[in-house]
mmCIF file of C-alpha atoms in Angstrom:
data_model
loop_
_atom_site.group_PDB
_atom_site.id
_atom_site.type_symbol
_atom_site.label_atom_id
_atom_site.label_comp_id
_atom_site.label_asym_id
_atom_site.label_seq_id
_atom_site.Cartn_x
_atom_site.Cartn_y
_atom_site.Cartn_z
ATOM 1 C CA UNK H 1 116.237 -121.654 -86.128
ATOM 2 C CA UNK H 2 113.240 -123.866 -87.929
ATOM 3 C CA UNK H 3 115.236 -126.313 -87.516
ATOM 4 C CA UNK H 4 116.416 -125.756 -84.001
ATOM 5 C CA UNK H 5 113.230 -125.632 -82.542
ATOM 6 C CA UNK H 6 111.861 -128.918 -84.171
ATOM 7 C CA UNK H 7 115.146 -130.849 -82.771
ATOM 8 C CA UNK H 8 114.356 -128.517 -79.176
ATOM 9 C CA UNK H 9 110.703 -129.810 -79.214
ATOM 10 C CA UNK H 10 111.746 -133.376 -80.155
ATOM 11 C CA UNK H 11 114.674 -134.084 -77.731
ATOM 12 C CA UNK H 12 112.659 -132.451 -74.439
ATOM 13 C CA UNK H 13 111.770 -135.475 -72.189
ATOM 14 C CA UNK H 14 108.324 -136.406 -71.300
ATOM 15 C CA UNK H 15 107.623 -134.987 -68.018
ATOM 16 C CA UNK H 16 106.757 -138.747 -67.209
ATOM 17 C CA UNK H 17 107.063 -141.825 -68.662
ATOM 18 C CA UNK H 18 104.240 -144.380 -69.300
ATOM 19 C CA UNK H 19 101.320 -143.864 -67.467
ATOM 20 C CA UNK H 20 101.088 -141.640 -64.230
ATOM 21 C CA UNK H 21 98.205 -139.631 -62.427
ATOM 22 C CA UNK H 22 96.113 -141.832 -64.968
ATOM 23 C CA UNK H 23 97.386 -140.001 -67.838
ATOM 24 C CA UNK H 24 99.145 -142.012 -70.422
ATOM 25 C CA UNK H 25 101.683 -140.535 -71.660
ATOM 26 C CA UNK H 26 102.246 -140.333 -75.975
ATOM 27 C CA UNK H 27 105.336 -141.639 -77.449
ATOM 28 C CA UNK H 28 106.429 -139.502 -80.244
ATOM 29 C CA UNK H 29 107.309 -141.651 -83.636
ATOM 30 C CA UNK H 30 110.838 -141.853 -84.792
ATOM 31 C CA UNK H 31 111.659 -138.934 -87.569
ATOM 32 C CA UNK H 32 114.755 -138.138 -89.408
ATOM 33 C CA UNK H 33 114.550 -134.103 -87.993
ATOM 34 C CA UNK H 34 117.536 -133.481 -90.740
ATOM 35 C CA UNK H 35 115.845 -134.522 -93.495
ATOM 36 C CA UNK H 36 112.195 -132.460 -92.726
ATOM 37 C CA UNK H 37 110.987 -129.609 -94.894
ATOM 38 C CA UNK H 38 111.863 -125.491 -93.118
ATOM 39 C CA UNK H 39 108.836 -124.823 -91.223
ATOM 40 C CA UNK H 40 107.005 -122.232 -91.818
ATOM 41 C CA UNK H 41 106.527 -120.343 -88.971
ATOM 42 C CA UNK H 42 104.787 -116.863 -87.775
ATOM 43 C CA UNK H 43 107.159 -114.788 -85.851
ATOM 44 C CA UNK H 44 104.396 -113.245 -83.780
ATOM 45 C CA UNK H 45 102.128 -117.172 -83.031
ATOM 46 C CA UNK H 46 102.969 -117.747 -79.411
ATOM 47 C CA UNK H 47 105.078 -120.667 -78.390
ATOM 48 C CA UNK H 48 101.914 -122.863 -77.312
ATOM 49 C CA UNK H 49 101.250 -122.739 -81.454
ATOM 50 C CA UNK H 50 104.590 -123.115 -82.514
ATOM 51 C CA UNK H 51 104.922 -126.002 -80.462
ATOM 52 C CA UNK H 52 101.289 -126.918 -81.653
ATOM 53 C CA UNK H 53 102.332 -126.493 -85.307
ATOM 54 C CA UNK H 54 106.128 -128.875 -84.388
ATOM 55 C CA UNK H 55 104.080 -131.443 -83.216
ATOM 56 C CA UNK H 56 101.651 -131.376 -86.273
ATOM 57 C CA UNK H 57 104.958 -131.873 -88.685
ATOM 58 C CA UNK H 58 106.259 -134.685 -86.615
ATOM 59 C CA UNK H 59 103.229 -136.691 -86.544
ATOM 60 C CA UNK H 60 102.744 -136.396 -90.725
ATOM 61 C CA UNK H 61 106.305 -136.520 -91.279
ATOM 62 C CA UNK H 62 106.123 -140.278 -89.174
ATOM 63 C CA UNK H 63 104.754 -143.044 -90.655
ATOM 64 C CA UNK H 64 103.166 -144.882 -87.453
ATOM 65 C CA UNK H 65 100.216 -142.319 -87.602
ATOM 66 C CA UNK H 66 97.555 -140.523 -89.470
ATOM 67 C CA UNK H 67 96.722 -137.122 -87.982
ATOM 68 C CA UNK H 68 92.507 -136.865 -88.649
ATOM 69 C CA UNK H 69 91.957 -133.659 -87.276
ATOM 70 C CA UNK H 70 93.604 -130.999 -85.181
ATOM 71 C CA UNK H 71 92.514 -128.358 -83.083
ATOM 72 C CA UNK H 72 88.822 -129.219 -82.498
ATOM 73 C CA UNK H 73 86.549 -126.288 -81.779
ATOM 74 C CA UNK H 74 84.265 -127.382 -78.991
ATOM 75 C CA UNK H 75 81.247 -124.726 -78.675
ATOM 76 C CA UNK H 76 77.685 -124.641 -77.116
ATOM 77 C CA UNK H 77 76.015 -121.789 -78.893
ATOM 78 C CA UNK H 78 78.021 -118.777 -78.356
ATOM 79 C CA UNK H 79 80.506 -120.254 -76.155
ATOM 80 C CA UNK H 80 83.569 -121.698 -76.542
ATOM 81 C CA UNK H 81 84.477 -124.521 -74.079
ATOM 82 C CA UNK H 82 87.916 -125.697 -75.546
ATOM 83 C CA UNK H 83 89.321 -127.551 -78.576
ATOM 84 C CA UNK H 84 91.074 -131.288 -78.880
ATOM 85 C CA UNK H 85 94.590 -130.682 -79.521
ATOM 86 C CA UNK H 86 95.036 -134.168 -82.059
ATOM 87 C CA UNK H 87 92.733 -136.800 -83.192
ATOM 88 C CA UNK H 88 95.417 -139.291 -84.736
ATOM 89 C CA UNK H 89 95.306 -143.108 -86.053
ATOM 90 C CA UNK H 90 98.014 -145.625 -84.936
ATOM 91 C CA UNK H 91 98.509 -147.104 -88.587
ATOM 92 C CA UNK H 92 99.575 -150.560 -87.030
ATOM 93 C CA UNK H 93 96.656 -151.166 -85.256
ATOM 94 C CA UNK H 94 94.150 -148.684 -86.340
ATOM 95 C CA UNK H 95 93.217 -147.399 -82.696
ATOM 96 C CA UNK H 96 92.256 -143.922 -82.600
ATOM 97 C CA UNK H 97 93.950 -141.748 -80.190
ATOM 98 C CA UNK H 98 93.168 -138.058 -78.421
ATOM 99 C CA UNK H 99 96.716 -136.315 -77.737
ATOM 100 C CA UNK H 100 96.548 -133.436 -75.808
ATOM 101 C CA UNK H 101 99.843 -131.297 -76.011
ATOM 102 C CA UNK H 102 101.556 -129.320 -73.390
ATOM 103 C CA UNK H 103 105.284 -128.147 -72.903
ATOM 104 C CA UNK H 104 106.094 -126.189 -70.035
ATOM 105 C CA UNK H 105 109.209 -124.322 -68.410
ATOM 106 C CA UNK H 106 109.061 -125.189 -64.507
ATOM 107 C CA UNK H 107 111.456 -123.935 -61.236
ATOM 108 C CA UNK H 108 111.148 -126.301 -58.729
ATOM 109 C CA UNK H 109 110.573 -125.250 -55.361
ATOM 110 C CA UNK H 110 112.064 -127.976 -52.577
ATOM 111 C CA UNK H 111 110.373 -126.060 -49.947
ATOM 112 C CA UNK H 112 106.392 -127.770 -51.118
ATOM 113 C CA UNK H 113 106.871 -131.406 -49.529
ATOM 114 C CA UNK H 114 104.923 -133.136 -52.940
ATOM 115 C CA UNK H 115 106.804 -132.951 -56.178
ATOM 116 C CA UNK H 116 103.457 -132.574 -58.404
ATOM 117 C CA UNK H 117 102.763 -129.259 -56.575
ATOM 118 C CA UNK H 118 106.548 -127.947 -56.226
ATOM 119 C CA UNK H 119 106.790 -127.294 -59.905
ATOM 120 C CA UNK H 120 105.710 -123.452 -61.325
ATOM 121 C CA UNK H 121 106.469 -121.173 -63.849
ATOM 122 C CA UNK H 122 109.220 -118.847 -63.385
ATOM 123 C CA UNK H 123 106.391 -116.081 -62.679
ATOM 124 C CA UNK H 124 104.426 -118.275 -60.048
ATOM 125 C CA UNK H 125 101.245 -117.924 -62.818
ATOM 126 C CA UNK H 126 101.285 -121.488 -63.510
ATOM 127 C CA UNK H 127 101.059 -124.362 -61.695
ATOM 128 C CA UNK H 128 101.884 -128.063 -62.554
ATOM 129 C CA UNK H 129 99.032 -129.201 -60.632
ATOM 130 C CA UNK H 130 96.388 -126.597 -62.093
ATOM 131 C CA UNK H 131 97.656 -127.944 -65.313
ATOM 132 C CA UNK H 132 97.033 -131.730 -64.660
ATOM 133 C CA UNK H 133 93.219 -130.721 -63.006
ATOM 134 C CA UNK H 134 92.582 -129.100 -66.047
ATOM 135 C CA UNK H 135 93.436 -131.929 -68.022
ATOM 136 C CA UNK H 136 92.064 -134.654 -65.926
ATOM 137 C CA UNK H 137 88.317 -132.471 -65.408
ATOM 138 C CA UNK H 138 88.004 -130.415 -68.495
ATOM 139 C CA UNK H 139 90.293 -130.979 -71.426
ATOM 140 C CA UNK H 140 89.980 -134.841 -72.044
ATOM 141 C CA UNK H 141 86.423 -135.290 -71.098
ATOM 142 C CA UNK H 142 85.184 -132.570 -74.014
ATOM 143 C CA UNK H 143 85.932 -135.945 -76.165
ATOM 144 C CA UNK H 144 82.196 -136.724 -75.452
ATOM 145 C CA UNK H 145 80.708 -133.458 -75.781
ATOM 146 C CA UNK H 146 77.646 -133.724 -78.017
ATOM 147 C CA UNK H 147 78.478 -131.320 -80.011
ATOM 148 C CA UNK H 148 81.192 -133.468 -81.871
ATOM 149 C CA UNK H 149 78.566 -136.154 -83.049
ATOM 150 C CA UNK H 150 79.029 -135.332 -86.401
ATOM 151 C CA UNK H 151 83.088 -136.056 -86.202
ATOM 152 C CA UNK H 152 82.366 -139.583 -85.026
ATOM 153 C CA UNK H 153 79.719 -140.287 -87.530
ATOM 154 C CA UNK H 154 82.229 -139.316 -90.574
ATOM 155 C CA UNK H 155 85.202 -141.601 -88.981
ATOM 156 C CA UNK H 156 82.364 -144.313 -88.398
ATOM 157 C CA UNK H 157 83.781 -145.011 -84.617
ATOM 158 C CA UNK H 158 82.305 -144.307 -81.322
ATOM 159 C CA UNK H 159 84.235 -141.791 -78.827
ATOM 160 C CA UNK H 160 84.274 -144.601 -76.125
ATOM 161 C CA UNK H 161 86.527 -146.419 -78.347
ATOM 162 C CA UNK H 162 89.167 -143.684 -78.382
ATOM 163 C CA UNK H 163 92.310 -143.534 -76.193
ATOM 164 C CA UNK H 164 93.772 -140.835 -74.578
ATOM 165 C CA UNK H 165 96.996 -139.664 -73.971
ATOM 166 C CA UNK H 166 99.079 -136.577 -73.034
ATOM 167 C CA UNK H 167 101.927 -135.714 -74.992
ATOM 168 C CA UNK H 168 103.471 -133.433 -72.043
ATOM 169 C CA UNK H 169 107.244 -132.111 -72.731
ATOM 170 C CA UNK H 170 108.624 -129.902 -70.095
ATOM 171 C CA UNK H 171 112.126 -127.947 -69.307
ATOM 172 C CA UNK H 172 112.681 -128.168 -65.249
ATOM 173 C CA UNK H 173 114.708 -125.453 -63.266
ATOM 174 C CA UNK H 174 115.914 -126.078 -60.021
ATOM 175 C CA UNK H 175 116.963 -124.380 -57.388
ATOM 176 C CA UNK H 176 121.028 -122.622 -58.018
ATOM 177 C CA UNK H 177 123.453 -124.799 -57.346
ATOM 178 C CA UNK H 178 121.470 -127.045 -54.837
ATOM 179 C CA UNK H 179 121.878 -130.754 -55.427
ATOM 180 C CA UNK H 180 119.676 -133.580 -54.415
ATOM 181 C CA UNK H 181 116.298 -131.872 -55.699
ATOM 182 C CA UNK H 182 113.779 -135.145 -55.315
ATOM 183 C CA UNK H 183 111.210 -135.021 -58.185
ATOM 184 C CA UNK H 184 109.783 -138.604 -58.384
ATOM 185 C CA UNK H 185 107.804 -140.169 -60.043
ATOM 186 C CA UNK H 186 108.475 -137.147 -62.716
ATOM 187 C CA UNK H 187 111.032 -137.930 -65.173
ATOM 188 C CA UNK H 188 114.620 -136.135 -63.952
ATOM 189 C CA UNK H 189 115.803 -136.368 -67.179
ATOM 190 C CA UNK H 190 113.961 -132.780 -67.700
ATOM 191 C CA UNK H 191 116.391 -130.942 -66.029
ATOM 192 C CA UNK H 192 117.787 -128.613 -67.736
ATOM 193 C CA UNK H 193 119.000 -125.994 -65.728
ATOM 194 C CA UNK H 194 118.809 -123.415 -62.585
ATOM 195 C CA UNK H 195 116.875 -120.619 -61.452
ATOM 196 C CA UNK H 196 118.002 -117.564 -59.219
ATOM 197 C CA UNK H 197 116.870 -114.898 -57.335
ATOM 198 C CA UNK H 198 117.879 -111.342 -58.815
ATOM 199 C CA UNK H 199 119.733 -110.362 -55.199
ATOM 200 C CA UNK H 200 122.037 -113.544 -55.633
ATOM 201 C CA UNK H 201 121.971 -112.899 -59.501
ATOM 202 C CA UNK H 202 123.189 -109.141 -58.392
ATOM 203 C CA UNK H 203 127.225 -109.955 -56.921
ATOM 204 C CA UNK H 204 130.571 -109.951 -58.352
ATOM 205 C CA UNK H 205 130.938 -113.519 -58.211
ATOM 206 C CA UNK H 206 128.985 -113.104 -62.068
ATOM 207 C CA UNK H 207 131.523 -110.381 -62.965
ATOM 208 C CA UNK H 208 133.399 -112.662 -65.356
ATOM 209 C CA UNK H 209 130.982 -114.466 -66.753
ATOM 210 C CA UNK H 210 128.614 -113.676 -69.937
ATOM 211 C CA UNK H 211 124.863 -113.343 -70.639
ATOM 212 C CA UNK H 212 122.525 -113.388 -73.180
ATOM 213 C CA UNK H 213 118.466 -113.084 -72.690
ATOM 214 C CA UNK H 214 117.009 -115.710 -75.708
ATOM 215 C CA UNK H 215 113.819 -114.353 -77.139
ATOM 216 C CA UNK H 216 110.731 -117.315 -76.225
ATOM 217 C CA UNK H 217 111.405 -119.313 -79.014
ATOM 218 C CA UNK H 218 114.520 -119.953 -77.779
ATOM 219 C CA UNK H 219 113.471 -120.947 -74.862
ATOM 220 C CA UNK H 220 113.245 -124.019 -76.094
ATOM 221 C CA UNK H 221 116.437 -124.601 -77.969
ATOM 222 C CA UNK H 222 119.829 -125.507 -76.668
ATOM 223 C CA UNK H 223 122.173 -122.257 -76.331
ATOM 224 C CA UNK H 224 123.885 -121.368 -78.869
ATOM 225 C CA UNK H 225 127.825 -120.345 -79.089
ATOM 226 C CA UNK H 226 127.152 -117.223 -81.889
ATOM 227 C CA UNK H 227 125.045 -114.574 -79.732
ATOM 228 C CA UNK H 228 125.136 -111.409 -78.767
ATOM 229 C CA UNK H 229 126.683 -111.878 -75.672
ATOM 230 C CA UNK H 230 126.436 -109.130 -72.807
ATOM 231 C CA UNK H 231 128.405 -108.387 -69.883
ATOM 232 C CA UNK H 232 127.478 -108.790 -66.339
ATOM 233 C CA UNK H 233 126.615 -105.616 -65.888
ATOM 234 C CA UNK H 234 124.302 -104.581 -68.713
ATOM 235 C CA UNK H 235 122.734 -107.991 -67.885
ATOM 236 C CA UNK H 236 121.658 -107.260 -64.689
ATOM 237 C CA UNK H 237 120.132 -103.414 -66.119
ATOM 238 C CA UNK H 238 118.076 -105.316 -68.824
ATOM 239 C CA UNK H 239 116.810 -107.772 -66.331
ATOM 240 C CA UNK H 240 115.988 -105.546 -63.681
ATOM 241 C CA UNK H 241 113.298 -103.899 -66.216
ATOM 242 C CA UNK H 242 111.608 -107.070 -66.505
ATOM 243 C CA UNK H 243 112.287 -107.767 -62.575
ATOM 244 C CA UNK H 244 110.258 -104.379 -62.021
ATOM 245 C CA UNK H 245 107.686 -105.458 -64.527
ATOM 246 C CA UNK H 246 107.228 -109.602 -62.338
ATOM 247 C CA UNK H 247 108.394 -111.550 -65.640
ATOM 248 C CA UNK H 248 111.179 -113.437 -64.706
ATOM 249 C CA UNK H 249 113.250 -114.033 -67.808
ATOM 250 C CA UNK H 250 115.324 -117.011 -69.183
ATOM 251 C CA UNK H 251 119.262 -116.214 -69.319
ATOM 252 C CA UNK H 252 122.112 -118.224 -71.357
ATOM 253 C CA UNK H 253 124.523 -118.145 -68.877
ATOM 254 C CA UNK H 254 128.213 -118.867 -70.253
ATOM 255 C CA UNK H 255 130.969 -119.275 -67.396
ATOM 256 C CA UNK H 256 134.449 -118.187 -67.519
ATOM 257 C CA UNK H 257 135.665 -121.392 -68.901
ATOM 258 C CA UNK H 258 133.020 -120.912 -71.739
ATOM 259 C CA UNK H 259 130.527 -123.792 -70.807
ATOM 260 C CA UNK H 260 126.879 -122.206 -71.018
ATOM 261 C CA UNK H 261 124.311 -122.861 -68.765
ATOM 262 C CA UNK H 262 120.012 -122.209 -69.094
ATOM 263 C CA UNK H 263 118.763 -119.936 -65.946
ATOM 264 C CA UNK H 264 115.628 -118.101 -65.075
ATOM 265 C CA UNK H 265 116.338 -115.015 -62.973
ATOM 266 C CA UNK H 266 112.884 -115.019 -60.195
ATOM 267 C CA UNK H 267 111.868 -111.271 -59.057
ATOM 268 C CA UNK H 268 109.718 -112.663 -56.094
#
């Protein structure tokens, strides 16, 4: 599974390429995944840390950076105001760079005219555009917060001097079975499967087909053959507790003819 999720993590597409909404976008380096250490890897840390933690063993395992610091605690007395995600050096040319790190499960809705503002999670709780704000007004200017004087003066560089890029991965549902969802300028090649509402999830159509609900981790992974598959039936009573509860889970979905497909099943 270790090794699953750092091959999930590295193979998911940028959710642009080069430089859009005046966010660079990070390159990841080159790494052999198959020849990489097990991680080691709390059950319980939620996927924002594992994928935290994946990125963190990509960038030392590479030799095209030097990670300096991680997880930067910005405060101002008693209050927290964020953290950097990575400080790292580009060995070739020893800029410094600020990655911040996101990867996100989207539905696309084709009825919101602009593509940055059509894509959600599954639960409607978080928006693509919130997301980019938040990066744009909060998350990369706490570079030059005062507080983190002491950080430049022991790397002997000045904040000013230090690029910026996003390192933004992201898993894109659209709508079931509807072709021709326009998503430009993001990056198509993160689709990766279909979303459905529980009343069209809920007909016989489905009747010969089999399920199985991946825990989060898996989320990120590509389905997997040896599962414990469910029927239609019992699918649709373990997803109507979480339909009655607003969290729209993720379903393998494996067809008649055995191909297997990624869904999220919507409750609204």
């Amino acid at each position: 599974m270790d090794l699953d999720l750092l091959k999930g993590f590295y193979s998911t597409p940028p959710l642009w390429e080069h430089q859009q909404f005046n966010l660079r976008q990070f390159v990841l380096p080159k790494v052999e995944i198959d020849s990489l250490p097990p991680l080691k890897l709390y059950e319980n840390l939620r996927l924002g840390h594992q994928m935290e933690y994946v990125f963190k063993t990509l960038i030392q395992a590479s030799t095209q950076h030097e990670l300096l610091f991680s997880n930067i605690l910005i405060e101002e007395g008693k209050q927290r105001l964020g953290e950097l995600d990575f400080l790292l050096r580009e060995m070739s040319t020893k800029q410094v760079v600020h990655v911040e790190l996101a990867y996100k499960f989207y539905i696309i809705d084709p009825d919101i005219s602009e593509p940055i503002y059509r894509l959600m999670g599954p639960n409607k709780r978080d928006m693509f555009h919130t997301k980019l704000d938040k990066l744009k007004s909060k998350q990369f200017p706490l570079l030059y917060h005062p507080s983190l004087k002491s950080h430049w003066k022991a790397l002997q560089i000045e904040p000013t001097a230090i690029n910026q890029a996003a390192c933004f991965k992201a898993q894109l549902f659209k709508p079931y079975r509807k072709e021709n969802v326009h998503i430009r300028p993001l990056n198509t090649a993160c689709l990766s499967g279909e979303w459905i509402r529980f009343d069209d999830f809920n007909q016989v159509a489905f009747a010969k087909w089999q399920f199985y609900i991946p825990k989060k981790q898996q989320w990120v992974i590509k389905p997997q053959e040896n599962v414990g598959w469910m029927n239609h039936f019992d699918t649709l009573m373990e997803t109507n507790v979480r339909m009655l509860k607003e969290n729209a889970p993720m379903l393998w979905a494996k067809r008649p003819d055995g191909a297997i497909e990624k869904w999220f099943v919507v409750w609204w």
